[in-house]
Short mmCIF file of C-alpha atoms in Angstrom, two decimals:
data_model
loop_
_atom_site.label_atom_id
_atom_site.label_comp_id
_atom_site.label_asym_id
_atom_site.label_seq_id
_atom_site.Cartn_x
_atom_site.Cartn_y
_atom_site.Cartn_z
CA MET V 291 97.74 32.69 -142.07
CA SER V 292 97.99 35.64 -141.38
CA ASN V 293 101.44 37.10 -141.30
CA TRP V 294 102.04 37.46 -137.41
CA ALA V 295 104.39 34.42 -136.96
CA ASP V 296 106.99 36.15 -139.39
CA HIS V 297 107.14 38.72 -136.47
CA ALA V 298 106.88 36.45 -133.06
CA ILE V 299 109.93 35.96 -130.69
CA TRP V 300 109.25 33.10 -128.44
CA TRP V 301 110.16 32.97 -123.76
CA HIS V 302 109.89 29.49 -124.11
CA VAL V 303 108.45 28.63 -120.31
CA TYR V 304 107.67 24.58 -118.74
CA PRO V 305 104.42 25.73 -116.54
CA LEU V 306 104.71 23.26 -113.71
CA GLY V 307 108.51 23.81 -112.95
CA PHE V 308 108.60 27.63 -113.31
CA THR V 309 105.05 27.74 -110.76
CA GLY V 310 106.22 25.13 -108.50
CA GLY V 311 103.65 23.07 -109.38
CA LEU V 312 105.30 19.79 -110.10
CA TYR V 313 106.15 18.00 -107.30
CA GLN V 314 102.56 20.09 -105.30
CA GLY V 315 98.90 19.65 -104.94
CA PRO V 316 95.80 21.93 -106.56
CA GLY V 317 96.69 25.55 -106.84
CA HIS V 318 95.73 28.92 -107.92
CA ARG V 319 99.32 29.21 -110.23
CA PHE V 320 99.47 31.01 -113.21
CA GLY V 321 99.32 34.55 -110.86
CA HIS V 322 102.95 33.69 -110.50
CA LEU V 323 103.72 33.88 -114.78
CA ILE V 324 101.26 36.35 -115.05
CA ASP V 325 103.96 38.44 -112.85
CA TRP V 326 106.29 37.46 -115.28
CA LEU V 327 104.77 39.13 -118.20
CA ASP V 328 105.83 42.55 -117.97
CA TYR V 329 110.14 40.96 -117.53
CA ALA V 330 109.74 39.58 -120.65
CA VAL V 331 107.75 42.12 -122.89
CA GLU V 332 111.19 44.08 -122.12
CA MET V 333 113.15 41.07 -122.48
CA GLY V 334 110.97 42.15 -126.29
CA VAL V 335 109.37 38.69 -126.38
CA ASN V 336 105.98 39.18 -127.83
CA GLY V 337 105.45 35.49 -127.98
CA LEU V 338 104.75 33.06 -124.80
CA GLN V 339 105.23 28.70 -126.39
CA LEU V 340 103.50 27.48 -122.74
CA GLY V 341 104.80 23.79 -121.93
CA PRO V 342 101.86 21.52 -120.73
CA VAL V 343 99.18 22.32 -118.75
CA PHE V 344 97.01 20.27 -119.31
CA ALA V 345 96.43 17.79 -115.97
CA SER V 346 98.52 14.72 -116.87
CA GLU V 347 100.28 12.37 -113.96
CA SER V 348 103.02 13.54 -113.11
CA HIS V 349 105.22 15.34 -115.83
CA GLY V 350 103.42 17.17 -118.51
CA TYR V 351 103.10 14.62 -121.42
CA ASP V 352 101.14 12.38 -119.42
CA THR V 353 98.19 13.56 -120.65
CA ILE V 354 94.71 11.98 -118.41
CA ASP V 355 92.43 14.77 -119.86
CA HIS V 356 93.20 17.24 -122.69
CA PHE V 357 90.56 19.51 -122.11
CA ARG V 358 91.14 20.10 -118.40
CA ILE V 359 93.85 22.05 -116.84
CA ASP V 360 96.44 20.81 -114.83
CA PRO V 361 94.92 21.41 -111.01
CA ARG V 362 98.25 22.25 -109.81
CA LEU V 363 98.38 25.18 -112.63
CA GLY V 364 95.00 26.23 -111.27
CA ASP V 365 91.67 25.53 -113.78
CA ASP V 366 89.91 27.79 -117.00
CA ALA V 367 89.61 30.81 -114.92
CA GLY V 368 92.93 30.73 -114.36
CA PHE V 369 94.28 30.01 -117.78
CA ASP V 370 91.45 32.61 -119.38
CA GLU V 371 93.35 35.28 -116.97
CA LEU V 372 97.51 34.43 -118.20
CA VAL V 373 95.69 34.50 -121.59
CA ALA V 374 93.93 37.95 -121.41
CA ALA V 375 97.18 39.52 -119.66
CA ALA V 376 99.28 38.10 -122.38
CA ARG V 377 96.92 39.17 -124.64
CA SER V 378 96.60 43.08 -122.91
CA ARG V 379 100.66 43.02 -123.65
CA GLY V 380 100.91 42.64 -127.46
CA VAL V 381 102.12 38.31 -126.60
CA ARG V 382 100.70 35.03 -128.25
CA VAL V 383 99.99 32.50 -126.68
CA MET V 384 101.58 28.99 -128.01
CA LEU V 385 100.13 25.31 -126.12
CA ASP V 386 102.25 22.18 -125.92
CA GLY V 387 99.89 19.36 -127.72
CA VAL V 388 100.93 15.65 -126.51
CA PHE V 389 99.06 13.80 -128.99
CA ASN V 390 100.99 11.11 -129.98
CA HIS V 391 100.51 9.55 -126.63
CA VAL V 392 98.87 10.08 -123.51
CA GLY V 393 98.68 9.24 -120.01
CA ARG V 394 98.06 5.44 -118.38
CA GLY V 395 94.65 7.02 -117.03
CA PHE V 396 93.43 8.47 -120.33
CA SER V 397 89.94 7.30 -121.22
CA ALA V 398 89.22 6.55 -124.00
CA PRO V 399 88.08 3.52 -126.00
CA ARG V 400 90.12 -0.15 -126.60
CA HIS V 401 90.95 1.18 -129.94
CA TRP V 402 91.69 4.70 -129.91
CA PHE V 403 95.18 2.79 -129.41
CA ARG V 404 98.70 0.97 -130.61
CA HIS V 405 98.63 -3.07 -129.64
CA THR V 406 101.97 -4.85 -129.40
CA GLY V 407 98.92 -8.19 -128.84
CA PRO V 408 95.52 -8.96 -128.24
CA GLY V 409 95.89 -8.24 -123.43
CA ALA V 410 93.62 -5.28 -122.28
CA ASP V 411 96.74 -4.21 -120.75
CA ASP V 412 99.34 -5.26 -124.23
CA PHE V 413 99.51 -1.12 -124.82
CA GLU V 414 102.29 -0.34 -126.65
CA VAL V 415 104.48 2.98 -125.49
CA PHE V 416 106.30 5.75 -126.22
CA GLU V 417 110.05 4.61 -126.19
CA GLY V 418 109.91 1.91 -124.14
CA HIS V 419 107.96 4.96 -121.55
CA HIS V 420 105.29 2.55 -119.99
CA ALA V 421 103.86 5.25 -118.41
CA LEU V 422 103.04 6.93 -122.40
CA VAL V 423 100.83 4.81 -124.29
CA ALA V 424 100.33 5.68 -127.73
CA LEU V 425 97.30 5.82 -129.74
CA ASP V 426 96.11 4.99 -132.44
CA HIS V 427 96.59 7.68 -135.12
CA ASP V 428 94.94 5.88 -138.54
CA GLU V 429 92.11 5.97 -136.38
CA PRO V 430 89.68 8.44 -137.63
CA GLU V 431 88.13 8.63 -133.95
CA VAL V 432 91.46 10.26 -132.34
CA LEU V 433 91.93 12.40 -135.77
CA ASP V 434 88.33 13.30 -134.39
CA HIS V 435 89.71 13.98 -131.32
CA VAL V 436 92.52 15.64 -131.78
CA ILE V 437 90.68 18.39 -133.97
CA ARG V 438 88.10 19.43 -131.60
CA VAL V 439 91.18 19.59 -129.09
CA MET V 440 92.64 22.24 -131.18
CA ASN V 441 89.81 24.52 -131.94
CA HIS V 442 89.08 23.96 -128.34
CA TRP V 443 92.17 26.20 -126.77
CA LEU V 444 92.14 27.51 -130.18
CA ASP V 445 88.61 29.70 -129.11
CA ARG V 446 89.94 30.63 -125.57
CA GLY V 447 92.10 32.70 -126.97
CA VAL V 448 95.89 30.64 -127.63
CA SER V 449 96.87 31.48 -131.01
CA GLY V 450 99.58 28.19 -131.69
CA TRP V 451 100.52 24.51 -130.67
CA ARG V 452 103.39 23.06 -130.74
CA LEU V 453 103.04 18.87 -131.30
CA ASP V 454 104.89 17.21 -129.02
CA ALA V 455 107.07 13.76 -130.59
CA ALA V 456 105.40 15.45 -134.18
CA TYR V 457 108.48 13.10 -135.46
CA ALA V 458 106.59 9.71 -134.42
CA VAL V 459 103.27 11.06 -135.64
CA PRO V 460 102.47 10.28 -139.12
CA PRO V 461 102.37 13.59 -141.35
CA ARG V 462 99.50 13.14 -143.07
CA PHE V 463 98.29 12.93 -139.76
CA TRP V 464 98.76 16.49 -139.30
CA ARG V 465 98.69 17.39 -142.75
CA ALA V 466 94.74 16.31 -141.89
CA ALA V 467 93.57 18.04 -138.73
CA VAL V 468 95.25 21.71 -138.93
CA ASP V 469 93.31 21.86 -142.54
CA ARG V 470 90.35 21.11 -140.60
CA VAL V 471 91.67 23.19 -137.89
CA ARG V 472 92.71 26.39 -140.15
CA SER V 473 89.13 25.89 -141.53
CA ARG V 474 87.56 28.10 -138.26
CA HIS V 475 90.73 29.02 -137.20
CA PRO V 476 93.36 30.82 -140.88
CA GLU V 477 95.54 32.69 -138.28
CA GLY V 478 96.50 29.23 -135.98
CA TRP V 479 100.70 28.88 -136.89
CA PHE V 480 101.77 25.06 -136.15
CA THR V 481 105.36 23.55 -135.21
CA GLY V 482 105.95 20.18 -134.71
CA GLU V 483 109.13 18.87 -132.75
CA LEU V 484 111.24 17.22 -135.43
CA ILE V 485 114.60 15.53 -133.87
CA HIS V 486 115.76 13.97 -136.62
CA GLY V 487 115.38 13.33 -139.56
CA ASP V 488 114.09 14.86 -143.73
CA TYR V 489 113.23 18.28 -142.23
CA THR V 490 111.88 19.70 -145.22
CA ALA V 491 110.62 16.49 -146.42
CA TYR V 492 108.29 15.69 -143.02
CA LEU V 493 107.33 20.01 -143.47
CA ARG V 494 105.48 19.61 -147.05
CA GLU V 495 104.68 16.42 -146.49
CA SER V 496 102.13 17.50 -143.09
CA GLY V 497 101.53 21.10 -143.79
CA LEU V 498 103.08 22.65 -140.61
CA ASP V 499 104.09 26.19 -140.68
CA SER V 500 107.41 24.83 -138.42
CA ILE V 501 109.31 22.08 -136.91
CA THR V 502 112.02 22.98 -133.83
CA GLN V 503 115.36 23.39 -135.02
CA TYR V 504 116.97 20.81 -134.07
CA GLU V 505 120.30 20.68 -136.35
CA LEU V 506 120.83 24.20 -136.41
CA TRP V 507 120.68 23.31 -132.44
CA LYS V 508 122.71 21.04 -132.51
CA ALA V 509 125.97 22.39 -134.77
CA ILE V 510 126.12 25.68 -132.49
CA TRP V 511 126.79 24.88 -130.02
CA SER V 512 129.13 21.67 -131.03
CA SER V 513 131.22 23.69 -133.56
CA LEU V 514 131.79 25.96 -131.22
CA ASN V 515 132.96 23.50 -127.99
CA ASP V 516 134.91 21.61 -130.81
CA ARG V 517 136.00 24.87 -132.66
CA ASN V 518 134.79 23.77 -136.22
CA LEU V 519 133.49 26.50 -137.81
CA PHE V 520 133.00 24.30 -141.45
CA GLU V 521 129.73 22.43 -139.06
CA LEU V 522 128.18 25.31 -137.76
CA VAL V 523 127.93 26.29 -142.09
CA TRP V 524 127.34 23.18 -143.44
CA ALA V 525 124.17 23.54 -140.49
CA LEU V 526 123.07 26.92 -141.97
CA GLU V 527 122.73 25.69 -145.29
CA ARG V 528 120.91 23.34 -144.68
CA HIS V 529 118.95 25.34 -142.62
CA GLY V 530 118.57 27.68 -145.86
CA GLU V 531 116.51 24.81 -147.71
CA VAL V 532 114.11 24.43 -144.93
CA LEU V 533 113.61 27.93 -144.78
CA GLY V 534 111.80 27.66 -147.80
CA ALA V 535 109.89 25.09 -146.99
CA GLY V 536 107.91 26.93 -143.98
CA LEU V 537 108.84 29.26 -140.74
CA PRO V 538 111.65 26.51 -138.23
CA LEU V 539 111.59 27.37 -134.66
CA THR V 540 115.05 28.00 -134.04
CA PHE V 541 116.63 27.82 -130.49
CA VAL V 542 119.42 27.32 -128.23
CA GLY V 543 117.34 26.36 -125.53
CA ASN V 544 114.51 24.54 -124.54
CA HIS V 545 112.45 22.52 -121.58
CA ASP V 546 114.46 19.18 -123.13
CA VAL V 547 118.77 19.81 -122.93
CA THR V 548 121.07 20.83 -121.30
CA ARG V 549 121.71 25.16 -120.72
CA ILE V 550 123.23 26.23 -123.73
CA ALA V 551 125.12 28.07 -120.38
CA SER V 552 126.06 24.59 -119.92
CA LYS V 553 126.46 22.84 -122.94
CA LEU V 554 128.97 25.10 -123.74
CA ASP V 555 132.46 25.03 -123.27
CA ASP V 556 133.56 27.71 -122.67
CA VAL V 557 130.82 30.42 -121.11
CA ARG V 558 132.72 33.23 -124.25
CA HIS V 559 131.40 32.16 -126.27
CA LEU V 560 127.49 32.10 -125.10
CA GLY V 561 126.98 35.31 -126.66
CA HIS V 562 128.40 33.60 -130.37
CA ALA V 563 125.72 31.60 -130.62
CA LEU V 564 122.93 34.12 -129.45
CA ALA V 565 123.95 35.85 -132.14
CA VAL V 566 123.73 33.17 -134.68
CA LEU V 567 119.77 32.51 -133.64
CA PHE V 568 119.19 36.71 -133.74
CA THR V 569 120.53 36.73 -137.03
CA THR V 570 119.58 33.65 -139.05
CA GLY V 571 116.64 32.83 -140.56
CA GLY V 572 113.39 31.40 -138.08
CA ALA V 573 111.13 32.47 -135.05
CA PRO V 574 113.37 32.18 -132.56
CA SER V 575 112.67 31.06 -129.09
CA ILE V 576 114.62 31.91 -125.93
CA TYR V 577 113.83 29.19 -122.88
CA TYR V 578 112.86 30.37 -118.97
CA GLY V 579 116.96 31.10 -117.72
CA ASP V 580 118.53 30.49 -120.02
CA GLU V 581 117.85 34.49 -120.91
CA GLN V 582 119.77 34.79 -117.29
CA ALA V 583 122.54 32.55 -118.05
CA TYR V 584 121.02 29.29 -115.98
CA ARG V 585 123.03 26.12 -116.18
CA GLY V 586 121.11 23.27 -115.72
CA VAL V 587 121.97 19.76 -117.49
CA LYS V 588 119.46 16.99 -118.44
CA GLN V 589 120.07 13.42 -117.45
CA ASP V 590 119.60 10.53 -117.78
CA ARG V 591 117.13 9.43 -115.39
CA ALA V 592 114.39 9.76 -113.37
CA GLY V 593 113.79 13.21 -112.59
CA GLY V 594 117.29 14.05 -114.89
CA ASP V 595 115.10 16.64 -116.26
CA ASP V 596 114.47 19.17 -112.89
CA ASP V 597 118.11 20.91 -113.52
CA VAL V 598 116.40 22.68 -116.56
CA ARG V 599 112.75 22.76 -115.27
CA PRO V 600 113.26 24.56 -112.89
CA LEU V 601 110.98 26.74 -109.73
CA PHE V 602 111.28 31.08 -111.13
CA PRO V 603 111.86 33.00 -108.10
CA ALA V 604 108.46 35.23 -107.51
CA LYS V 605 109.90 38.77 -109.09
CA PRO V 606 112.72 39.53 -110.95
CA GLU V 607 114.19 41.28 -108.25
CA ASP V 608 114.80 38.10 -106.98
CA LEU V 609 117.13 36.97 -109.91
CA SER V 610 121.60 37.10 -109.01
CA ALA V 611 122.45 40.26 -110.91
CA TYR V 612 125.58 37.35 -111.97
CA GLY V 613 122.63 36.67 -114.75
CA TRP V 614 121.33 40.41 -115.57
CA PRO V 615 124.65 40.96 -118.93
CA THR V 616 123.05 38.18 -119.99
CA TYR V 617 118.99 39.47 -120.42
CA ARG V 618 120.72 42.83 -121.50
CA LEU V 619 122.55 40.92 -124.55
CA HIS V 620 118.98 39.43 -125.38
CA GLN V 621 117.37 42.84 -124.87
CA ARG V 622 120.06 44.01 -127.87
CA LEU V 623 120.31 41.72 -130.04
CA ILE V 624 116.23 41.16 -130.24
CA GLY V 625 116.36 44.60 -130.63
CA LEU V 626 118.27 44.20 -133.66
CA ARG V 627 116.71 41.74 -135.12
CA ARG V 628 113.06 44.10 -134.82
CA ARG V 629 114.98 46.86 -136.90
CA HIS V 630 115.71 43.79 -139.34
CA PRO V 631 112.32 41.80 -138.72
CA TRP V 632 113.08 40.57 -142.63
CA LEU V 633 115.68 38.69 -141.30
CA THR V 634 112.75 36.14 -140.20
CA HIS V 635 113.94 34.67 -143.66
CA ALA V 636 117.66 35.40 -144.38
CA ARG V 637 119.81 33.37 -145.37
CA THR V 638 122.39 32.79 -144.14
CA GLU V 639 126.38 31.74 -145.52
CA SER V 640 129.91 32.03 -145.72
CA LEU V 641 132.53 35.15 -146.50
CA SER V 642 135.29 33.34 -145.15
CA LEU V 643 136.19 30.58 -142.86
CA THR V 644 138.44 28.60 -140.77
CA ASN V 645 138.12 26.54 -137.88
CA THR V 646 137.98 29.11 -135.50
CA ALA V 647 137.04 32.57 -137.28
CA ALA V 648 133.74 32.90 -139.82
CA ALA V 649 132.14 35.66 -141.65
CA LEU V 650 128.43 35.08 -142.09
CA VAL V 651 126.00 37.44 -144.65
CA SER V 652 122.10 37.18 -143.08
CA THR V 653 120.87 38.03 -146.57
CA ALA V 654 116.91 38.38 -147.56
CA PRO V 655 116.51 40.71 -150.95
CA GLY V 656 117.42 44.26 -150.80
CA ASN V 657 119.22 44.07 -147.03
CA ARG V 658 122.07 42.15 -145.66
CA LEU V 659 124.03 41.30 -142.40
CA ILE V 660 127.05 39.87 -141.79
CA THR V 661 128.03 38.62 -138.38
CA LEU V 662 131.92 38.09 -137.69
CA LEU V 663 132.53 34.50 -135.19
CA ASN V 664 136.34 34.83 -133.84
CA VAL V 665 136.62 31.40 -130.70
CA GLY V 666 140.55 31.02 -131.84
CA ASP V 667 142.76 32.25 -129.39
CA ILE V 668 144.11 35.62 -131.04
CA GLU V 669 142.42 38.81 -132.95
CA THR V 670 141.41 38.10 -135.96
CA THR V 671 140.74 40.04 -139.21
CA PHE V 672 138.49 39.28 -141.55
CA ASP V 673 138.99 40.03 -145.50
CA ILE V 674 136.20 40.77 -146.71
CA ASP V 675 134.47 44.07 -147.61
CA VAL V 676 133.18 46.04 -145.27
CA ALA V 677 132.62 49.15 -147.08
CA GLY V 678 129.89 51.27 -145.60
CA LEU V 679 129.25 49.02 -142.41
CA THR V 680 129.35 49.60 -139.44
CA VAL V 681 129.67 47.46 -135.88
CA LEU V 682 125.17 47.52 -134.68
CA GLU V 683 126.23 45.53 -131.98
CA ALA V 684 129.38 43.28 -130.70
CA ASP V 685 130.08 41.09 -127.41
CA GLU V 686 132.72 44.40 -126.28
CA PRO V 687 131.96 47.92 -126.82
CA GLY V 688 135.35 49.75 -128.38
CA ASP V 689 135.22 52.61 -131.03
CA HIS V 690 135.61 49.33 -134.00
CA ARG V 691 137.96 52.13 -136.07
CA ASN V 692 138.40 48.51 -138.45
CA PRO V 693 135.24 46.51 -138.82
CA ALA V 694 136.46 43.73 -139.85
CA THR V 695 138.97 43.20 -136.68
CA VAL V 696 137.80 40.90 -133.97
CA PRO V 697 139.42 40.08 -130.34
CA ALA V 698 140.40 36.56 -129.48
CA HIS V 699 136.47 35.07 -128.37
CA GLY V 700 135.15 38.06 -130.12
CA TRP V 701 132.17 38.47 -132.47
CA GLN V 702 130.73 40.75 -133.87
CA ILE V 703 126.98 42.32 -135.98
CA LEU V 704 128.02 44.37 -139.60
CA GLY V 705 125.10 46.80 -140.94
#
């Protein structure tokens, strides 16, 4: 595989929500997304991670045809226009492959599905969702179908796949699929949605390039809320093991979770979360709206995802002034990561650690950065060697004559 993924920073968009098509009829809505590509590029990203774009019965994860664009978004021509517009800006596109389950309207022979009994409608469903019918991944025709779908859209110009609910699929299925797809598309990149379990073992058994790093996501917001940075350091140590097996997709927000600005108990710690995201190894992904400090709470009810999957306005000028400082912070931190591309594979550990203060050092051969986090109520001076180091980024501008001293609820990055 090419090393292009080592330089990828993704902007994650849920298209049906972003374009306003979720509860609408057919329309040509990809243009709405094209209009925001320059905004994404100016932020510093070079990847567009799309949620479901295929024909489905409701929210996109109940697919009925993997070869047809959801008519609420448009058609093949509109999709091709989006891919071409992204490519012209140096932006790669990753699609969401929902191959663990399908909608009830999906047309396929009975033996493609897992069953709970002999009846015609005795389908096994995904995690209790009646509308999501589980595919049988021991069935060779299902494997052939997934390979055809992946190749079809890679042929059309996309660069990779996020594999939805990968954790519910035997890793041998993914290995068989991606091995065959790579024979035709050696530069394709494949990340699997993994929430729990042994990330390292799954990566090695599945042959995937990446998994979604939920463990680190949880540790970031939880350690900041609980003022327990030991949890963060523990997760970063485990994260280093995952980096030995692949390139995890890292994030502080996505389409399935409460937004980071709502998840944090103290909004002053949003910068801390972003500093960790952009100075640790992995392929960072920014969920649309998080770069504007959008708020939204996921709820366990019908329509409970809508708050975190909203319509984006027509143009950047329509955004609230409130969110632009967070956008500019993303620009600064992405810029720092671009200047230090070795961070993609860096390992991060602690130099100094208390419940409320941590000095984290990210290293790769011949390189290091130090991230200082203070979530306490008083200024903290870290007992670390800062000889030759300067403040590269911080939550507040200043002269930083003593780079080892961080104000209450502050952070800074040294290099």
